[in-house]
Coordinates of C-alpha atoms in Angstrom, one line a residue:
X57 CA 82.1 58.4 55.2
X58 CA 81.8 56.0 52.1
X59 CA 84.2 56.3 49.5
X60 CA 84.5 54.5 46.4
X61 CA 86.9 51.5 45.8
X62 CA 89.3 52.7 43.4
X63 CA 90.6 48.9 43.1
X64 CA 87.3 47.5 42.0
X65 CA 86.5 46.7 38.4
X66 CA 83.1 48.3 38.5
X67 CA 84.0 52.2 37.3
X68 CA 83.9 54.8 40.1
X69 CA 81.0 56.8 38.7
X70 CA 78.8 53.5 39.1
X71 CA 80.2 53.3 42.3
X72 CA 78.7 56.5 43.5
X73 CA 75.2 55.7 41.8
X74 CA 74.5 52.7 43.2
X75 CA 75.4 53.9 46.6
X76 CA 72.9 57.2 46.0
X77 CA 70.7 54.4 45.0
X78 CA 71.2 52.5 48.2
X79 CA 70.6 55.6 50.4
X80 CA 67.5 56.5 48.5
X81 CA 66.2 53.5 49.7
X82 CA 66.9 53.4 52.9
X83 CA 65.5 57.1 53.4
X84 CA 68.3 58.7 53.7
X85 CA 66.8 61.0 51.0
X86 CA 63.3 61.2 50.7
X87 CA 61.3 61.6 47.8
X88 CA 61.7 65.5 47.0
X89 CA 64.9 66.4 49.1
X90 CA 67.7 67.8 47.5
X91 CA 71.0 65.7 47.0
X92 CA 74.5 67.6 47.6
X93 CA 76.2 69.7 44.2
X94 CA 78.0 67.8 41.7
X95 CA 80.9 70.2 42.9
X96 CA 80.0 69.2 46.5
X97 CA 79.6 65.6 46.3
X98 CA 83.3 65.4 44.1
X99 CA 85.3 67.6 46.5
X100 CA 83.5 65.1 49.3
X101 CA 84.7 61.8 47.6
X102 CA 87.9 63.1 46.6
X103 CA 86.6 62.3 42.9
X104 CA 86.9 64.8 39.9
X105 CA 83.7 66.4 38.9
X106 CA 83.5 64.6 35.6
X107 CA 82.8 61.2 37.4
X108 CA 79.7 62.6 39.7
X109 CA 78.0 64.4 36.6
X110 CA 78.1 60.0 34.8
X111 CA 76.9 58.9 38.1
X112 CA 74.2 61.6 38.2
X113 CA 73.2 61.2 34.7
X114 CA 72.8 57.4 35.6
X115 CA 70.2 58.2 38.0
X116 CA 68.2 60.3 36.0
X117 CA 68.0 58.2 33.0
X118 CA 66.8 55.2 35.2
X119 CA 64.3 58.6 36.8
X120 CA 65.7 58.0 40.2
X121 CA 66.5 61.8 40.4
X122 CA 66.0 64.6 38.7
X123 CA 68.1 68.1 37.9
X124 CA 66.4 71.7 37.2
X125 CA 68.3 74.7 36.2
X126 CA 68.0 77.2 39.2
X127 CA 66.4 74.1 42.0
X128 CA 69.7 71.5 41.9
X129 CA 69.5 68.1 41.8
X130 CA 66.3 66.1 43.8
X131 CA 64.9 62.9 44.6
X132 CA 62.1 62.2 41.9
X133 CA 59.0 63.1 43.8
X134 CA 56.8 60.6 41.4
X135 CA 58.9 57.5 40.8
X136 CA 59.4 56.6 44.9
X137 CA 56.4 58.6 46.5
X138 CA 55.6 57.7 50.0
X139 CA 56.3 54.1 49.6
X140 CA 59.5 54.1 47.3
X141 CA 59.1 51.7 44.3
X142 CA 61.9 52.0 42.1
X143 CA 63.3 49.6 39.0
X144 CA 65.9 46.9 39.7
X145 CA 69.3 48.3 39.7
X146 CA 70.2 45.8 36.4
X147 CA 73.5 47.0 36.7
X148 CA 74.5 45.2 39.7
X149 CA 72.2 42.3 38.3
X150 CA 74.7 42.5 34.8
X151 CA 77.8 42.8 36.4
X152 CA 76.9 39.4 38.7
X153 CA 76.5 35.8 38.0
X154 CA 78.9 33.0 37.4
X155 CA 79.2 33.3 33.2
X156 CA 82.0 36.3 32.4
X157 CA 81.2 38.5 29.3
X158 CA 83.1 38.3 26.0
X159 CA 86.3 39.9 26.2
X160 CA 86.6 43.7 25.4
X161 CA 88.4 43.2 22.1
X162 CA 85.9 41.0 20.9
X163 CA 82.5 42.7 22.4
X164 CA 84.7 45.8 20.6
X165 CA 84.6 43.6 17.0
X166 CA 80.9 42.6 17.4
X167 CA 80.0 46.2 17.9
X168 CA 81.9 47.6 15.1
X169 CA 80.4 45.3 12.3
X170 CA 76.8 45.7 13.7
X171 CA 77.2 49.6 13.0
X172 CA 79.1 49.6 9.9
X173 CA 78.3 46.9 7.8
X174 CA 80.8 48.1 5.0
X175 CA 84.1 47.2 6.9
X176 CA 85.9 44.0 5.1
X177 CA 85.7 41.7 7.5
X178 CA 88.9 39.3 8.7
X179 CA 87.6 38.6 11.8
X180 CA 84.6 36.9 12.0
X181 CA 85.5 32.6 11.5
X182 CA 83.4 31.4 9.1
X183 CA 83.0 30.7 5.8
X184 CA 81.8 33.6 3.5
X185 CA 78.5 33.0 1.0
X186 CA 80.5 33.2 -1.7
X187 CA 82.2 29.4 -0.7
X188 CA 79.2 28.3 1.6
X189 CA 77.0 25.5 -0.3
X190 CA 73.9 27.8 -0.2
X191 CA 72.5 26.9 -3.6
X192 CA 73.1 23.0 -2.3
X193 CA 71.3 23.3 0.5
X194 CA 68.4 25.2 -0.6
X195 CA 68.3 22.6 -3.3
X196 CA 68.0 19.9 -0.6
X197 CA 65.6 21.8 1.1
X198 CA 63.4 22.2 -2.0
X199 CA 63.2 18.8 -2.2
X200 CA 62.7 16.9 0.6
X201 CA 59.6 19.2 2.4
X202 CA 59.4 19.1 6.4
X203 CA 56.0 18.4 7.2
X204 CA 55.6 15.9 9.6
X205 CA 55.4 16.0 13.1
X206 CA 57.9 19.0 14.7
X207 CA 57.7 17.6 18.5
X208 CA 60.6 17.7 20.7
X209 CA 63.4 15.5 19.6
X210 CA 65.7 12.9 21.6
X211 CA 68.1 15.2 23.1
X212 CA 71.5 13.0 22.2
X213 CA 70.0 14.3 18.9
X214 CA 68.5 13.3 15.6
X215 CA 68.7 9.3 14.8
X216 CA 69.1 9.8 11.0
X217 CA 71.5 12.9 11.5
X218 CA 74.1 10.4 13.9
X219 CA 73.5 7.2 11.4
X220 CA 74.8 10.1 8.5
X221 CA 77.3 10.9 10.7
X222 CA 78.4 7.5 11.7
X223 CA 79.4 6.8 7.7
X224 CA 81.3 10.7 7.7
X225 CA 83.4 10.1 10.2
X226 CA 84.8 6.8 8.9
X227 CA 84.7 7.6 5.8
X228 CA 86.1 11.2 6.0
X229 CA 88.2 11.4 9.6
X230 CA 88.8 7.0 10.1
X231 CA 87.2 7.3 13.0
X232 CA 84.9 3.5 13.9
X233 CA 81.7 4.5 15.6
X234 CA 77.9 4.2 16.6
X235 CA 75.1 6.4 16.8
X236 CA 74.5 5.7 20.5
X237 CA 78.0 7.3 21.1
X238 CA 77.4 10.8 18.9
X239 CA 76.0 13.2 20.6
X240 CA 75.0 16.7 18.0
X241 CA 75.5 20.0 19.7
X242 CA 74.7 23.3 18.0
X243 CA 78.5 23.6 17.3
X244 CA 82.0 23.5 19.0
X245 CA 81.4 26.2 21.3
X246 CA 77.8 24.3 23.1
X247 CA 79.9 21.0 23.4
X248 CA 82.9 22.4 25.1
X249 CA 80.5 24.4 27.6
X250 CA 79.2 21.2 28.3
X251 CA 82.7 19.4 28.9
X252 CA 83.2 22.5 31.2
X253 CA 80.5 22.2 32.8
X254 CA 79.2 18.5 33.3
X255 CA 83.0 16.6 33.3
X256 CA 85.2 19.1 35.6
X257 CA 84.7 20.7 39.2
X258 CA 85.7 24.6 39.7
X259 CA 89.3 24.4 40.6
X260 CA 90.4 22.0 37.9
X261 CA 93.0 22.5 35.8
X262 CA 93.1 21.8 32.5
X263 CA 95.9 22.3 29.7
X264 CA 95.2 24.6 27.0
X265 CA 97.3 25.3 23.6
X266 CA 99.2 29.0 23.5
X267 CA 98.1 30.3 21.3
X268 CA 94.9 29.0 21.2
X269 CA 90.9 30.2 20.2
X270 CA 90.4 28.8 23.6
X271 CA 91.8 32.0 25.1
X272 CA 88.7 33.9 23.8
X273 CA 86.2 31.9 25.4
X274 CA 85.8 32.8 29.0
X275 CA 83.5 30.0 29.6
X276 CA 87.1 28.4 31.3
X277 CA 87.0 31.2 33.6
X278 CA 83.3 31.1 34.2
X279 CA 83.7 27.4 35.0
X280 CA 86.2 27.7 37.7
X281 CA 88.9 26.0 35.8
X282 CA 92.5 26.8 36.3
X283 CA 94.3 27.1 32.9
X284 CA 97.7 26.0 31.9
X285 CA 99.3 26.6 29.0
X286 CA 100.9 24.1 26.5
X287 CA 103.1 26.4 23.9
X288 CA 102.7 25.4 20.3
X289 CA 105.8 25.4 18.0
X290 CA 105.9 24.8 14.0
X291 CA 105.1 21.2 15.2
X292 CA 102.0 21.6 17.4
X293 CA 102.2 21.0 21.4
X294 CA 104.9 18.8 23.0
X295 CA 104.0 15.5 24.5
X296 CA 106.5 16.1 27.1
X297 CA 104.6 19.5 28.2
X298 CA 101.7 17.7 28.8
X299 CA 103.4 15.1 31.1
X300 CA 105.1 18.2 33.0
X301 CA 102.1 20.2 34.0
X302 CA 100.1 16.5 35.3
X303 CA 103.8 15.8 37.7
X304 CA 103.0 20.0 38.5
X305 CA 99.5 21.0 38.7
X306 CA 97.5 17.2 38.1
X307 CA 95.9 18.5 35.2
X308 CA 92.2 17.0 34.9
X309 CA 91.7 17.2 31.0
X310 CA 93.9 18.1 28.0
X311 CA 92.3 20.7 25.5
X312 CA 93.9 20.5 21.9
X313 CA 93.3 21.9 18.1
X314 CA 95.5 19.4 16.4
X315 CA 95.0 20.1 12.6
X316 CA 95.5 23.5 11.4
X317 CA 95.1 24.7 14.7
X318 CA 93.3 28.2 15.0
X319 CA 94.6 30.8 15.5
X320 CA 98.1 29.7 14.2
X321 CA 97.4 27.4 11.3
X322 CA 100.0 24.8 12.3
X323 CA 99.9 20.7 12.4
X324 CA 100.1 18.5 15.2
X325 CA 103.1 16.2 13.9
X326 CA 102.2 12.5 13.4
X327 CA 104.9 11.5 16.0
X328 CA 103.7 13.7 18.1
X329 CA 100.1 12.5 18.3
X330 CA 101.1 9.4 19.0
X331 CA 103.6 10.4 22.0
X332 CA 100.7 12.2 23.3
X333 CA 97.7 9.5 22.9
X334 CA 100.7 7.2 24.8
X335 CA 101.1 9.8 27.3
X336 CA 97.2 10.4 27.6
X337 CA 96.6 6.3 28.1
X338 CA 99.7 6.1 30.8
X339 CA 98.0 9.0 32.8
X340 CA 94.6 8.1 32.2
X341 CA 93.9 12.1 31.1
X342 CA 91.4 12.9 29.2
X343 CA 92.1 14.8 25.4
X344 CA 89.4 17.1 24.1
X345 CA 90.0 17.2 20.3
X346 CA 88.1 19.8 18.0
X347 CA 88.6 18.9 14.9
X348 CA 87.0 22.1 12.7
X349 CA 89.2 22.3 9.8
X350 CA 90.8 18.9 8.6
X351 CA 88.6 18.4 5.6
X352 CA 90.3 22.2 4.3
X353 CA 93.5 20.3 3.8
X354 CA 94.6 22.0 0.6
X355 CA 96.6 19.2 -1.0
X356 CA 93.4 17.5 -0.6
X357 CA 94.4 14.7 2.0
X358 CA 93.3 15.5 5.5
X359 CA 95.3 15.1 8.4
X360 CA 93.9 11.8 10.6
X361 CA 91.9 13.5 13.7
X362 CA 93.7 11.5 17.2
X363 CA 90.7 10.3 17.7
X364 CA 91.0 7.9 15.0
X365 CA 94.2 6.2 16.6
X366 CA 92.8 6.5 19.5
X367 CA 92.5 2.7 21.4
X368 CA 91.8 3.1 24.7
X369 CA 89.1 5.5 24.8
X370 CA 91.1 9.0 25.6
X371 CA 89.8 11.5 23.1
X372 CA 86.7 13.2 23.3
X373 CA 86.2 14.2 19.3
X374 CA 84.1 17.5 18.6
X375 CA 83.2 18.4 15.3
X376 CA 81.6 20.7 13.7
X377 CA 79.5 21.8 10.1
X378 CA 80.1 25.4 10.6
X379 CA 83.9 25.6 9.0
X380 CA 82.7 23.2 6.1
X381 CA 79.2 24.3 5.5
X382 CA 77.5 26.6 7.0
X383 CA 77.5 28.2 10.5
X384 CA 74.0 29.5 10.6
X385 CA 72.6 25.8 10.6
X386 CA 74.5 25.2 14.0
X387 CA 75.0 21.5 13.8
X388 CA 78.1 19.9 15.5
X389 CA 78.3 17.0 17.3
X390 CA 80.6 15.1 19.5
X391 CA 81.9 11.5 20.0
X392 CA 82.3 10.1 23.3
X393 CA 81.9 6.9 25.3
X394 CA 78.3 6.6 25.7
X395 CA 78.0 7.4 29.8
X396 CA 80.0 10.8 28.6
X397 CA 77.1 11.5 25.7
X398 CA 74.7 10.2 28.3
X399 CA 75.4 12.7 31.2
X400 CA 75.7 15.6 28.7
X401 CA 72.5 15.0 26.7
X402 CA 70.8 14.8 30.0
X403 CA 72.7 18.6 30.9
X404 CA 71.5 19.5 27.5
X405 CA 67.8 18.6 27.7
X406 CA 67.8 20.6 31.0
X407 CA 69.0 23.6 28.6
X408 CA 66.9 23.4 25.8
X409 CA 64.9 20.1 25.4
X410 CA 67.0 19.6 22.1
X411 CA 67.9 21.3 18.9
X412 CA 65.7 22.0 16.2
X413 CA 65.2 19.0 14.2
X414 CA 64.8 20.7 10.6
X415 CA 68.5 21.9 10.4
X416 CA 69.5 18.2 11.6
X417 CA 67.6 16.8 9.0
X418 CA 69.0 19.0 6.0
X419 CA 72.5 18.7 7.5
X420 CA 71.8 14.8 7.5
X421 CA 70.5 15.1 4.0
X422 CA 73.8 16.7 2.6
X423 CA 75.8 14.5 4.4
X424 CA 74.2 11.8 2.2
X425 CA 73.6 13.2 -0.8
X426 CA 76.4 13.4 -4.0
X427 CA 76.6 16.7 -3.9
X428 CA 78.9 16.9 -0.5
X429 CA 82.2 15.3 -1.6
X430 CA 82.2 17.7 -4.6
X431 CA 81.6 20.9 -2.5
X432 CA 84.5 20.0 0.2
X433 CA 86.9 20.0 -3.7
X434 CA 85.2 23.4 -4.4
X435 CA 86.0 25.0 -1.1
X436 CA 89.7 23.6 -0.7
X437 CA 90.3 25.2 -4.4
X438 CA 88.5 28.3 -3.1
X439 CA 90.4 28.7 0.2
X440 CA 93.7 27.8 -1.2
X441 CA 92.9 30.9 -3.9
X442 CA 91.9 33.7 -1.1
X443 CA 95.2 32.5 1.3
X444 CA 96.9 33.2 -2.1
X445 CA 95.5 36.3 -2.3
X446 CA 96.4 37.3 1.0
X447 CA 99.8 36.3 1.3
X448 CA 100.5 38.1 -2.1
X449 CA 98.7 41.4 -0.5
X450 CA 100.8 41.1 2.5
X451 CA 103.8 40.3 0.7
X452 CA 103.4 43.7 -1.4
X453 CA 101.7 46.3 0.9
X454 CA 104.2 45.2 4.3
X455 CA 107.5 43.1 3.0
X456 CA 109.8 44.4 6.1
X457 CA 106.6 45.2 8.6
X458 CA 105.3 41.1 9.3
X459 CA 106.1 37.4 9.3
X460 CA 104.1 34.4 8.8
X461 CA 104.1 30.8 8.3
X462 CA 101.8 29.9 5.4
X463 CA 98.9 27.2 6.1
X464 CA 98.3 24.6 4.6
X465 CA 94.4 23.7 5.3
X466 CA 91.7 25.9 7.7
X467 CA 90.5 29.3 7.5
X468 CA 93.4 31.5 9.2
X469 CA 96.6 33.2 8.6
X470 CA 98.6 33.9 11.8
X471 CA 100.4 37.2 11.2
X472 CA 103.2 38.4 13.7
X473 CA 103.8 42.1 12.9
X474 CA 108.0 42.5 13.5
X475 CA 107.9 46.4 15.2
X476 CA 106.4 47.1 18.8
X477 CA 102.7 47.9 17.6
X478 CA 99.4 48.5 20.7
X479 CA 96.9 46.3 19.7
X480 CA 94.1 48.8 20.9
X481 CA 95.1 51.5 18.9
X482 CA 95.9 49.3 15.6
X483 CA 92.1 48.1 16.2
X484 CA 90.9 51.5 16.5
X485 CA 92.6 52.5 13.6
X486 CA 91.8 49.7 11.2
X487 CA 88.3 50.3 12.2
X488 CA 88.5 53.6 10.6
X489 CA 90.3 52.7 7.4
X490 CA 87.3 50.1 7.0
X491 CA 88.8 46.4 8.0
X492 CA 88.7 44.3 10.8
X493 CA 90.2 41.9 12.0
X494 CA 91.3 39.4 16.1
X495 CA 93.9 40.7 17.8
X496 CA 96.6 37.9 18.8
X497 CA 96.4 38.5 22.2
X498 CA 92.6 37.4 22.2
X499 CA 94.2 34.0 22.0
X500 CA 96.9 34.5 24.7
X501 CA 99.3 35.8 22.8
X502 CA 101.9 39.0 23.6
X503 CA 100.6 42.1 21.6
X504 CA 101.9 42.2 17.9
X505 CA 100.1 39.2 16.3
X506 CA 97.3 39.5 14.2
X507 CA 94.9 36.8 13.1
X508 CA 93.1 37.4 9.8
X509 CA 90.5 35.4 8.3
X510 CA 90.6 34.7 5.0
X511 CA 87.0 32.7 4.0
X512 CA 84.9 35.3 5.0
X513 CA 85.7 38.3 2.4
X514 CA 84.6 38.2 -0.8
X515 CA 87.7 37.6 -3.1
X516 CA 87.2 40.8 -4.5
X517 CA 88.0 42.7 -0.7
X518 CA 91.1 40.5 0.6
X519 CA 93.3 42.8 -1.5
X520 CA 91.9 46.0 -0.9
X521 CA 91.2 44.9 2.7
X522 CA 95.4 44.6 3.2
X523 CA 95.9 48.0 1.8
X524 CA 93.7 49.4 4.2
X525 CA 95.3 47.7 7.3
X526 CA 98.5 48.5 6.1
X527 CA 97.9 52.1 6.1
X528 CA 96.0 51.8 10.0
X529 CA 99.7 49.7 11.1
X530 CA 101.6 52.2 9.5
X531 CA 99.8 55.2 10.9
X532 CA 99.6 53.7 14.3
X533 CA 103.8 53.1 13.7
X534 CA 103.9 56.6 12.9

């Protein structure tokens, strides 16, 4: 007799539907007969009750059976007839495919601020309005009207957008370019999916950082890759790591977050990025570099991206608007040698043909215009003043209860809380006080750390927003 698979990572009482399901279909209940008791059908699969009535309930919502006080449970008379005709079974179609899901935590975060939009957020990584250029770019957007032609676009991107961003990068990140090797993806995220999935086979490995935001993106795992980790210190990753896992596990590709790297804030040091380019060229391993957050530098002088001392062609450079301007416009790009940005616009058009060409144009525009150098001094002063405000909150609400290391540019404070604390139950707690925020172990980490994000509450929150998670640790502490 079947039984479910108590080892498999589809839950039991789905299990036990989709095999009803199955034997529905085959006829081995027809339309009309009656199915065995909820009692019944748990003493048979050695099951507790509980799970038959979810797997039961299942079926009748999808109208596959159907349950009357006084007649039992049946197979619905009217939805399979004599010739059974019956809705996919999406379930099985959900759980399949090649791309994994978010991870729980983070499907967890996503649903929380969708239902309650009053929780202070310290999760989500991006700047809030109140330090986003909004009145800028509607100002841009005022003036310079979109009305020609709105065909499809070259897929490597906008022309005017890559000539803007030809001048940015050497005049912002010292990185020599041309437009032919820029290739603008709808942000960070897009252009490592398509270094995932264009540049490596399933079964590659690939060195990560730990921590890193890299962690929370299962497209790794969806891709086939095998990851390795490359610990980061108060320095950044160690050269000498990298060469160690290539002599180990001939690591195809070399994923790093050199300048205030998220989740932990820290700096690649300058010796260090040139041990590793050296180590890079002697290997011939490709570096993926996102470069998000150098332009936050809060003393105003922004770490040089490797890409920029980069000679032999090692570094593939992603960047990104989102952490500088605003996310919503989803404009990044990448810089590559122009058979890389070839093969991946040509994976891209098979996507979707292209992004939009209105937010290229107004993120070309602000590129250009005057009124870009003086919002990147606006939002340094403005970041500097809510990490500020968040390290004095911490400082005064939880002196003996965490440790941190204070950044120096990006958007991120990487929090280690000092006792033994579940990272489920702190969630589920802060959640009800009212804040959110990433659990460290969505980047890799052990439980205990704590990410919080300090651009996207409004100034006025950050303090009250620490009070409250301070009373959810404390509770969960007991």
């Amino acid at each position: 007799m079947w039984k479910p698979d108590r080892y498999s990572s589809l839950p039991i009482y789905q299990q036990i539907a989709d095999e009803i399901e199955r034997r529905i279909s085959y006829g081995e209940f027809p339309p009309g007969s009656l199915l065995p008791s909820e009692r019944k059908l748990a003493e048979q699969l050695e099951v507790n009750r509980s799970t038959v009535i979810l797997a039961y309930a299942e079926l009748r919502a999808l109208g596959i059976i159907e349950s009357r006080t006084g007649s039992g449970t049946r197979v619905s008379k009217y939805k399979w007839k004599a010739t059974p005709k019956h809705t996919p079974n999406w379930h099985r179609y959900v759980e399949g495919g090649n791309f994994l899901p978010n991870l729980p935590f983070l499907r967890r975060i996503r649903e929380a601020l969708q239902q309650d939009n009053s929780l202070i957020d310290f999760a989500s990584g991006e700047l809030g309005a109140d330090i986003s250029p909004v009145t800028e770019i509607n100002m841009l957007m005022a003036e310079n009207h979109h009305t020609e032609y709105l065909g499809y676009n070259n897929p490597q991107g906008f022309i005017p957008l890559r000539e803007a961003l030809v001048s940015y990068l050497s005049r912002y990140r010292g990185i020599q370019t041309a437009e032919s090797s820029i290739l603008i993806t709808s942000g960070s995220q897009q252009s490592l999916y398509l270094i995932t999935q264009c540049l490596l086979t399933p079964g590659d490995a690939v060195a990560i950082e730990d921590p890193s935001y890299n962690y929370s993106l299962p497209m790794f795992q969806s891709a086939g890759l095998r990851l390795f980790r490359l610990p980061v210190d108060q320095h950044g990753a160690r050269p000498e790591d990298v060469r160690t896992l290539y002599k180990k596990h001939r690591i195809k590709m070399v994923f790093l977050n050199p300048n205030f790297q998220n989740p932990t804030g820290v700096r690649l040091a300058q010796e260090r990025k040139i041990e590793l380019l050296n180590v890079a060229s002697e290997l011939g391993l490709p570096v993926v570099e996102d470069d998000p957050f150098s332009l936050t530098a809060y003393d105003g002088v922004p770490p040089m991206p490797l890409k920029s001392m980069d000679t032999v062609g090692s570094v593939l450079y992603i960047g990104s608007f989102s952490k500088i301007a605003a996310s919503g416009l989803r404009v990044g790009w990448m810089v590559a040698p122009h058979s890389v940005v070839e093969r991946l616009a040509d994976a891209r058009q098979q996507m979707d043909y292209g992004l939009s060409v209105v937010p290229q144009k107004v993120a070309a525009q602000f590129l250009n215009s005057p009124l870009f150098q003086p919002h990147l001094e606006r939002l340094r002063m403005n970041l500097m003043y809510k990490r500020d405000l968040l390290i004095e909150a911490l400082q005064k609400e939880l002196p003996d209860l965490v440790h941190f290391s204070i950044p120096q540019g990006g958007l991120h404070l990487w929090c280690k809380i000092i006792p033994k604390v579940n990272d489920h139950r702190l969630l589920e707690e802060a959640i009800r006080q009212g804040i959110i925020f990433v659990p460290g172990s969505v980047y890799g980490s052990d439980s205990g750390y704590v990410r919080f994000t300090y651009a996207r509450p409004h100034t006025e929150d950050i303090v009250q927003g620490i009070a409250k998670f301070a009373a959810a640790l404390r509770n969960v502490l007991g």
